[in-house]
CSV table of C-alpha atoms in Angstrom, one decimal:
chain,number,residue,atom,x,y,z
A,28,LEU,CA,10.1,-61.0,-13.3
A,29,TRP,CA,11.0,-57.7,-11.5
A,30,SER,CA,8.8,-56.2,-8.7
A,31,SER,CA,9.0,-53.2,-6.4
A,32,PRO,CA,7.3,-52.7,-3.0
A,33,THR,CA,6.4,-49.1,-4.0
A,34,ALA,CA,5.7,-49.3,-7.7
A,35,GLY,CA,3.8,-51.3,-10.3
A,36,ALA,CA,4.8,-52.9,-13.6
A,37,ALA,CA,4.6,-49.5,-15.4
A,38,ASN,CA,7.8,-48.3,-13.5
A,39,PHE,CA,9.8,-51.0,-15.4
A,40,ASP,CA,10.8,-50.1,-19.0
A,41,PRO,CA,10.2,-51.9,-21.3
A,42,GLY,CA,8.5,-54.2,-18.7
A,43,PRO,CA,9.1,-56.2,-15.5
A,44,ASP,CA,9.9,-59.3,-17.5
A,45,ALA,CA,13.0,-57.8,-19.1
A,46,LEU,CA,16.2,-58.8,-17.4
A,47,GLU,CA,17.7,-55.4,-17.7
A,48,PRO,CA,14.9,-52.8,-17.5
A,49,PHE,CA,15.0,-49.1,-16.6
A,50,TYR,CA,13.3,-48.5,-13.2
A,51,THR,CA,11.6,-45.2,-12.4
A,52,PHE,CA,11.8,-44.3,-8.7
A,53,THR,CA,8.6,-43.4,-6.9
A,54,GLN,CA,8.2,-40.5,-4.5
A,55,ALA,CA,8.2,-43.1,-1.7
A,56,ASP,CA,11.6,-44.4,-2.9
A,57,ILE,CA,12.9,-40.8,-2.8
A,58,ASN,CA,11.5,-40.2,0.7
A,59,ASN,CA,12.9,-43.5,1.9
A,60,LYS,CA,16.2,-42.8,0.1
A,61,SER,CA,16.3,-46.4,-1.0
A,62,VAL,CA,14.3,-49.2,-2.6
A,63,THR,CA,14.7,-53.0,-2.7
A,64,LEU,CA,13.8,-54.6,-6.0
A,65,THR,CA,13.1,-58.3,-6.3
A,66,LEU,CA,13.8,-60.5,-9.4
A,67,LYS,CA,12.0,-63.9,-9.6
A,68,ALA,CA,13.2,-66.4,-12.2
A,69,PHE,CA,12.8,-70.1,-13.1
A,70,ALA,CA,14.6,-72.4,-15.5
A,71,ILE,CA,13.0,-74.4,-18.4
A,72,LEU,CA,14.0,-78.0,-18.0
A,73,ASN,CA,14.2,-80.7,-20.6
A,74,GLU,CA,11.0,-81.5,-22.4
A,75,GLY,CA,9.7,-78.0,-21.5
A,76,CYS,CA,9.2,-78.5,-17.9
A,77,MET,CA,9.4,-75.4,-15.6
A,78,GLY,CA,12.0,-75.5,-12.9
A,79,THR,CA,11.7,-74.1,-9.4
A,80,TRP,CA,11.2,-70.4,-8.8
A,81,VAL,CA,14.3,-68.6,-7.4
A,82,THR,CA,14.5,-65.0,-6.2
A,83,ASP,CA,17.1,-62.5,-5.7
A,84,GLN,CA,17.0,-58.9,-4.5
A,85,VAL,CA,19.0,-55.7,-5.0
A,86,THR,CA,18.8,-52.7,-2.8
A,87,ILE,CA,19.4,-49.3,-4.4
A,88,GLU,CA,20.5,-46.5,-2.1
A,89,LEU,CA,19.4,-43.1,-3.5
A,90,LEU,CA,22.4,-40.9,-2.9
A,91,ALA,CA,21.9,-38.3,-5.6
A,92,PRO,CA,20.6,-35.0,-4.0
A,93,ILE,CA,17.3,-33.5,-5.0
A,94,VAL,CA,17.4,-29.7,-4.8
A,95,GLU,CA,14.4,-27.3,-4.9
A,96,ALA,CA,15.2,-23.6,-4.7
A,97,GLY,CA,11.5,-22.5,-4.6
A,98,ASP,CA,9.1,-20.7,-6.8
A,99,ASN,CA,10.0,-17.4,-8.6
A,100,VAL,CA,8.6,-14.4,-6.7
A,101,SER,CA,8.2,-10.7,-6.9
A,102,LEU,CA,9.0,-8.2,-4.1
A,103,CYS,CA,8.5,-4.6,-3.3
A,104,ALA,CA,11.5,-2.4,-2.7
A,105,ASN,CA,13.2,-2.9,0.7
A,106,GLU,CA,11.0,-6.0,1.4
A,107,PRO,CA,12.8,-9.1,2.8
A,108,LEU,CA,12.0,-12.6,1.5
A,109,GLN,CA,11.8,-15.8,3.5
A,110,LEU,CA,13.5,-18.4,1.4
A,111,ALA,CA,12.1,-22.0,1.3
A,112,GLY,CA,14.8,-24.1,-0.2
A,113,SER,CA,14.8,-27.9,0.0
A,114,VAL,CA,17.6,-30.5,-0.3
A,115,THR,CA,16.7,-34.2,-0.1
A,116,GLY,CA,18.1,-37.5,-1.2
A,117,GLY,CA,21.7,-38.3,-0.4
A,118,THR,CA,22.2,-35.1,1.5
A,119,THR,CA,20.1,-32.5,3.3
A,120,THR,CA,22.4,-29.5,3.3
A,121,GLY,CA,23.0,-26.8,0.8
A,122,THR,CA,24.2,-23.2,0.3
A,123,TRP,CA,22.8,-20.2,-1.5
A,124,SER,CA,24.8,-18.1,-4.0
A,125,GLY,CA,24.0,-15.0,-6.1
A,126,GLY,CA,22.5,-11.7,-5.1
A,127,LEU,CA,24.1,-8.6,-3.6
A,128,GLY,CA,21.9,-8.7,-0.5
A,129,THR,CA,22.3,-10.4,2.9
A,130,PHE,CA,21.2,-13.9,4.1
A,131,ASN,CA,20.1,-14.2,7.7
A,132,PRO,CA,21.5,-16.2,9.5
A,133,ASP,CA,23.8,-17.1,6.6
A,134,ARG,CA,23.9,-18.6,3.1
A,135,ASP,CA,23.9,-22.1,4.4
A,136,ALA,CA,20.4,-21.8,5.9
A,137,LEU,CA,17.9,-23.3,3.5
A,138,ASP,CA,15.2,-21.1,5.0
A,139,ALA,CA,17.3,-17.9,5.3
A,140,ILE,CA,15.8,-14.5,5.1
A,141,TYR,CA,17.1,-12.7,2.1
A,142,THR,CA,17.2,-8.9,2.3
A,143,PRO,CA,17.9,-7.4,-1.2
A,144,HIS,CA,20.6,-4.7,-1.6
A,145,SER,CA,19.4,-1.2,-2.6
A,146,ASP,CA,21.2,-1.6,-6.0
A,147,GLU,CA,18.9,-4.6,-6.8
A,148,THR,CA,15.7,-2.4,-6.7
A,149,GLY,CA,14.1,-2.4,-10.1
A,150,THR,CA,16.0,-5.6,-11.2
A,151,THR,CA,15.6,-9.4,-11.3
A,152,VAL,CA,17.9,-11.3,-8.9
A,153,VAL,CA,18.7,-14.9,-9.5
A,154,LEU,CA,19.6,-17.0,-6.5
A,155,THR,CA,21.1,-20.5,-6.8
A,156,LEU,CA,20.7,-23.2,-4.2
A,157,THR,CA,23.4,-25.9,-4.4
A,158,SER,CA,23.6,-29.1,-2.4
A,159,THR,CA,26.6,-29.8,-0.3
A,160,GLY,CA,28.1,-33.1,1.0
A,161,ALA,CA,26.6,-35.2,-1.8
A,162,ASP,CA,29.7,-37.5,-2.2
A,163,PRO,CA,30.1,-39.8,-4.0
A,164,CYS,CA,27.4,-38.2,-6.2
A,165,PRO,CA,27.9,-34.7,-7.7
A,166,ASN,CA,26.2,-31.8,-6.1
A,167,VAL,CA,23.0,-30.5,-7.7
A,168,SER,CA,21.8,-26.9,-8.1
A,169,ASP,CA,18.4,-25.2,-8.7
A,170,VAL,CA,17.7,-21.5,-9.3
A,171,MET,CA,14.9,-19.1,-8.4
A,172,SER,CA,14.4,-15.5,-9.5
A,173,ILE,CA,13.3,-12.5,-7.5
A,174,THR,CA,11.7,-9.6,-9.3
A,175,ILE,CA,12.1,-6.4,-7.2
A,176,TYR,CA,9.8,-3.5,-8.0
A,177,ASN,CA,11.0,0.0,-8.0
A,178,GLU,CA,10.1,2.2,-5.1
A,179,LEU,CA,6.6,3.8,-5.3
A,180,MET,CA,6.8,7.3,-6.7
A,181,PRO,CA,3.6,9.1,-5.6
A,182,GLY,CA,1.6,11.4,-7.9
A,183,THR,CA,0.7,15.0,-7.3
A,184,ALA,CA,-2.4,16.6,-5.8
A,185,GLY,CA,-2.7,19.9,-7.5
A,186,ASN,CA,-2.2,23.5,-6.4
A,187,ASP,CA,-3.1,25.5,-3.3
A,188,GLN,CA,-6.5,27.3,-3.2
A,189,THR,CA,-8.0,30.3,-1.4
A,190,ILE,CA,-11.7,30.3,-0.7
A,191,CYS,CA,-14.1,32.4,1.4
A,192,THR,CA,-15.4,31.0,4.6
A,193,GLY,CA,-18.5,28.9,4.1
A,194,GLU,CA,-17.5,27.9,0.6
A,195,SER,CA,-16.3,24.5,-0.8
A,196,PRO,CA,-13.0,24.4,-2.6
A,197,GLN,CA,-12.6,23.0,-6.1
A,198,ASN,CA,-12.1,19.3,-6.3
A,199,LEU,CA,-8.7,18.0,-5.2
A,200,ILE,CA,-7.6,15.9,-8.2
A,201,ALA,CA,-4.5,13.7,-7.6
A,202,SER,CA,-2.5,11.8,-10.2
A,203,ALA,CA,-1.7,8.1,-9.8
A,204,PRO,CA,1.8,7.1,-8.8
A,205,SER,CA,4.2,8.0,-11.7
A,206,SER,CA,6.3,4.8,-11.4
A,207,GLY,CA,7.3,1.9,-9.2
A,208,GLY,CA,5.3,-0.4,-7.1
A,209,SER,CA,3.3,-3.5,-8.0
A,210,GLY,CA,0.2,-1.6,-9.3
A,211,THR,CA,-2.1,-2.9,-6.6
A,212,LEU,CA,-3.0,0.4,-4.9
A,213,SER,CA,-5.4,2.0,-2.5
A,214,TYR,CA,-5.9,5.7,-1.7
A,215,GLN,CA,-6.8,7.7,1.4
A,216,TRP,CA,-7.0,11.5,1.6
A,217,GLN,CA,-5.6,12.9,4.8
A,218,VAL,CA,-5.9,16.2,6.6
A,219,PHE,CA,-3.5,17.8,9.1
A,220,ASP,CA,-5.1,18.4,12.5
A,221,GLY,CA,-2.3,20.6,13.8
A,222,SER,CA,-0.1,17.7,15.2
A,223,ALA,CA,-0.6,14.7,12.9
A,224,TRP,CA,-2.1,13.6,9.6
A,225,ILE,CA,-5.5,11.9,10.0
A,226,SER,CA,-8.0,10.4,7.7
A,227,ALA,CA,-10.1,13.0,5.9
A,228,GLY,CA,-13.1,10.7,6.0
A,229,ALA,CA,-14.3,7.1,5.1
A,230,GLY,CA,-15.3,8.1,1.6
A,231,ALA,CA,-12.1,9.9,0.7
A,232,THR,CA,-10.6,6.9,-1.1
A,233,SER,CA,-10.2,7.9,-4.7
A,234,LEU,CA,-8.0,10.2,-6.7
A,235,VAL,CA,-10.7,12.9,-6.6
A,236,PHE,CA,-11.9,14.4,-3.3
A,237,ASN,CA,-13.9,17.5,-2.2
A,238,PRO,CA,-13.6,18.4,1.5
A,239,GLY,CA,-17.0,20.2,1.4
A,240,ILE,CA,-17.8,23.5,3.1
A,241,LEU,CA,-14.8,24.9,5.1
A,242,THR,CA,-14.7,27.6,7.8
A,243,THR,CA,-11.0,27.2,8.7
A,244,SER,CA,-7.8,26.8,6.6
A,245,SER,CA,-6.8,23.2,6.1
A,246,ILE,CA,-4.0,21.1,4.6
A,247,TYR,CA,-4.7,17.9,2.6
A,248,ARG,CA,-2.6,15.2,1.0
A,249,LEU,CA,-3.3,11.8,-0.6
A,250,ARG,CA,-1.7,8.7,0.8
A,251,GLN,CA,-1.1,6.2,-2.0
A,252,THR,CA,-0.5,2.6,-0.7
A,253,ASP,CA,0.9,-0.4,-2.4
A,254,THR,CA,-1.2,-3.1,-0.7
A,255,TRP,CA,0.5,-5.9,-2.5
A,256,CYS,CA,3.7,-5.3,-0.5
A,257,ASN,CA,4.4,-6.8,2.9
A,258,PRO,CA,4.6,-4.7,4.8
A,259,GLU,CA,2.5,-2.2,2.8
A,260,GLN,CA,4.4,0.7,1.3
A,261,HIS,CA,3.1,4.2,1.3
A,262,GLY,CA,3.8,7.3,-0.8
A,263,PHE,CA,2.4,10.8,-0.2
A,264,THR,CA,1.5,13.5,-2.7
A,265,ASN,CA,2.4,17.1,-2.2
A,266,PRO,CA,0.3,18.8,0.5
A,267,VAL,CA,-2.5,21.1,-0.8
A,268,ILE,CA,-3.1,24.2,1.4
A,269,ILE,CA,-6.7,25.4,1.4
A,270,THR,CA,-6.6,29.0,2.8
A,271,VAL,CA,-10.0,30.1,4.1
A,272,SER,CA,-10.4,33.9,4.1
A,273,PRO,CA,-12.9,35.6,6.4
A,274,LEU,CA,-15.8,37.6,4.9
A,275,GLY,CA,-15.3,41.3,4.8
A,276,GLN,CA,-16.2,43.1,8.0
A,277,VAL,CA,-16.8,46.8,8.7
A,278,ASN,CA,-17.3,48.5,12.1
A,279,GLN,CA,-20.5,50.4,12.4
A,280,PRO,CA,-20.1,54.0,11.2
A,281,ASP,CA,-21.7,56.8,13.2
A,282,ASN,CA,-24.8,58.7,12.0
A,283,GLN,CA,-24.3,62.4,11.4
A,284,ILE,CA,-26.6,65.4,11.6
A,285,VAL,CA,-25.4,68.6,9.8
A,286,CYS,CA,-26.8,71.9,8.6
A,287,HIS,CA,-27.4,73.2,5.1
A,288,LEU,CA,-24.2,74.4,3.5
A,289,SER,CA,-22.0,73.0,6.3
A,290,HIS,CA,-19.4,70.2,6.0
A,291,THR,CA,-19.8,66.6,7.2
A,292,GLN,CA,-17.1,64.8,9.2
A,293,PRO,CA,-15.0,62.4,7.0
A,294,VAL,CA,-16.3,58.8,7.2
A,295,ILE,CA,-13.3,56.6,7.9
A,296,PHE,CA,-14.2,52.9,7.6
A,297,SER,CA,-12.4,50.4,9.8
A,298,THR,CA,-12.4,46.6,10.2
A,299,LEU,CA,-11.5,43.9,12.8
A,300,ASN,CA,-10.1,41.6,10.2
A,301,PRO,CA,-6.3,41.1,10.4
A,302,GLY,CA,-4.1,40.8,7.3
A,303,GLY,CA,-5.3,40.9,3.8
A,304,ILE,CA,-6.9,44.0,2.3
A,305,THR,CA,-10.3,45.3,3.1
A,306,THR,CA,-12.0,47.6,0.7
A,307,TYR,CA,-15.3,49.4,1.1
A,308,GLN,CA,-18.0,49.9,-1.5
A,309,TRP,CA,-20.8,52.3,-0.6
A,310,SER,CA,-24.1,53.5,-2.0
A,311,ASN,CA,-26.2,56.6,-1.2
A,312,SER,CA,-30.0,56.6,-1.2
A,313,ASN,CA,-30.3,60.4,-1.6
A,314,THR,CA,-27.9,62.5,-3.7
A,315,THR,CA,-29.7,65.8,-3.0
A,316,ILE,CA,-27.6,66.1,0.2
A,317,GLY,CA,-24.5,66.7,-2.0
A,318,LEU,CA,-23.0,63.1,-2.0
A,319,ALA,CA,-22.6,60.9,-5.1
A,320,ALA,CA,-24.8,57.9,-5.6
A,321,SER,CA,-22.0,55.4,-5.0
A,322,GLY,CA,-18.2,55.1,-4.4
A,323,THR,CA,-15.4,53.1,-2.9
A,324,GLY,CA,-13.2,53.8,0.1
A,325,GLU,CA,-13.5,56.5,2.6
A,326,ILE,CA,-16.1,59.3,2.3
A,327,PRO,CA,-14.3,62.6,2.6
A,328,ALA,CA,-15.9,65.6,4.2
A,329,PHE,CA,-18.3,67.4,1.8
A,330,GLN,CA,-20.6,70.4,1.9
A,331,THR,CA,-24.2,69.5,2.3
A,332,THR,CA,-27.2,71.1,0.7
A,333,ASN,CA,-30.8,71.2,1.8
A,334,PRO,CA,-32.6,74.3,0.4
A,335,GLY,CA,-35.9,73.0,1.5
A,336,PRO,CA,-37.9,73.7,4.7
A,337,ALA,CA,-37.5,70.2,6.3
A,338,PRO,CA,-34.6,67.9,7.2
A,339,VAL,CA,-33.4,65.5,4.5
A,340,THR,CA,-31.9,62.1,5.4
A,341,ALA,CA,-29.7,59.9,3.2
A,342,THR,CA,-29.0,56.3,4.0
A,343,ILE,CA,-25.5,55.2,3.3
A,344,THR,CA,-24.9,51.4,2.8
A,345,VAL,CA,-21.3,50.2,3.0
A,346,THR,CA,-20.3,46.7,1.9
A,347,PRO,CA,-16.8,45.5,3.1
A,348,VAL,CA,-14.8,43.2,0.8
A,349,TYR,CA,-11.8,41.2,2.2
A,350,THR,CA,-9.2,40.2,-0.4
A,351,PHE,CA,-6.3,37.8,0.1
A,352,SER,CA,-4.3,35.9,-2.6
A,353,ASP,CA,-6.5,37.3,-5.3
A,354,LYS,CA,-9.7,36.0,-3.6
A,355,SER,CA,-12.3,38.6,-2.7
A,356,CYS,CA,-14.9,37.9,0.0
A,357,PRO,CA,-17.7,40.4,0.5
A,358,GLY,CA,-19.2,40.6,3.9
A,359,ASN,CA,-22.5,41.8,5.5
A,360,PRO,CA,-23.2,45.5,4.8
A,361,LYS,CA,-23.8,48.1,7.4
A,362,THR,CA,-25.9,51.3,7.1
A,363,PHE,CA,-25.7,54.7,8.6
A,364,THR,CA,-27.5,58.0,7.9
A,365,ILE,CA,-26.5,61.6,7.2
A,366,THR,CA,-29.3,64.1,8.0
A,367,VAL,CA,-29.1,67.6,6.6
A,368,ASN,CA,-31.2,70.2,8.5
A,369,PRO,CA,-32.4,73.2,6.6
A,370,ALA,CA,-31.1,76.7,7.4
A,371,GLY,CA,-32.9,78.6,10.0
A,372,GLN,CA,-35.9,80.6,8.7
A,373,VAL,CA,-38.2,83.1,10.2
A,374,ASN,CA,-41.3,84.7,8.8
A,375,GLN,CA,-41.1,88.5,8.4
A,376,PRO,CA,-42.6,90.1,11.5
A,377,LEU,CA,-45.1,93.0,11.0
A,378,ASP,CA,-44.0,96.5,11.7
A,379,ILE,CA,-45.6,98.1,14.8
A,380,THR,CA,-46.3,101.9,14.8
């Protein structure tokens, strides 16, 4: 009858009462690297009597190596991997093979750090861990695979825009990464503050973003992050420039007072706005003075009329419009007056005789 200090009858096939059974080693046997099995037997004497029990033992040394390369894993591009190989049994040493990358400190370290080669990006790498020094038993190997994702290729964030100060731009709509990465992504819109890119706000975390009302030109981009990677990997869309144009501005024109059938001074409009193009649209409240009801640009000198007996005043309203990159921004209007005095008149004096 066979017995083991670490196993029961089920580990003997076909059973512990067979003289030549197959024995299945337990984890304890493997950890101890040996096991001592005991065989108890007795003889059947004449007339069916049972003889004395005798025992014998056999010690089995477990010299065959047990090799575990580790689980299959996935990595992001340029991400190193801490290997976790294991060699037990008759030896505890092994060496890694396969791969184009580097092993730190070397291939003989079971827990080496494997840094993939750039050519392995977008491929599956198979590493083999083989035991060494297993004599007289043969060495044993185990394999693991490393799937390396392509580098994250960020999407795009649309075209530049030009708006008037105090307006909101159209939504910035970015596309998701076109390829690469693990697919586990987070988003954060950023704005350039003149020296560095900073967060555009706690809520700016989707593919669609509106900066709200702007009064100064700003540059935005979307940071797309693969959060599955360790360390996280970032990609950035193209920057989107939001140019904020000023509203049109016109300097205050002077009022004029002229006489009937005389000429006005030309009205030359001017602005403090730099760059762009400022145009001027004007309207006239009283066309009897000799000026049209509306027009654009400067008002050239014109001959006034006032045949009546009292001064006539026209109010001119000018609206400045600033245009840059096909975006026109009208500003606050200014008004001025042109007063036309009548010609001098005297009643006929009576003759004196």
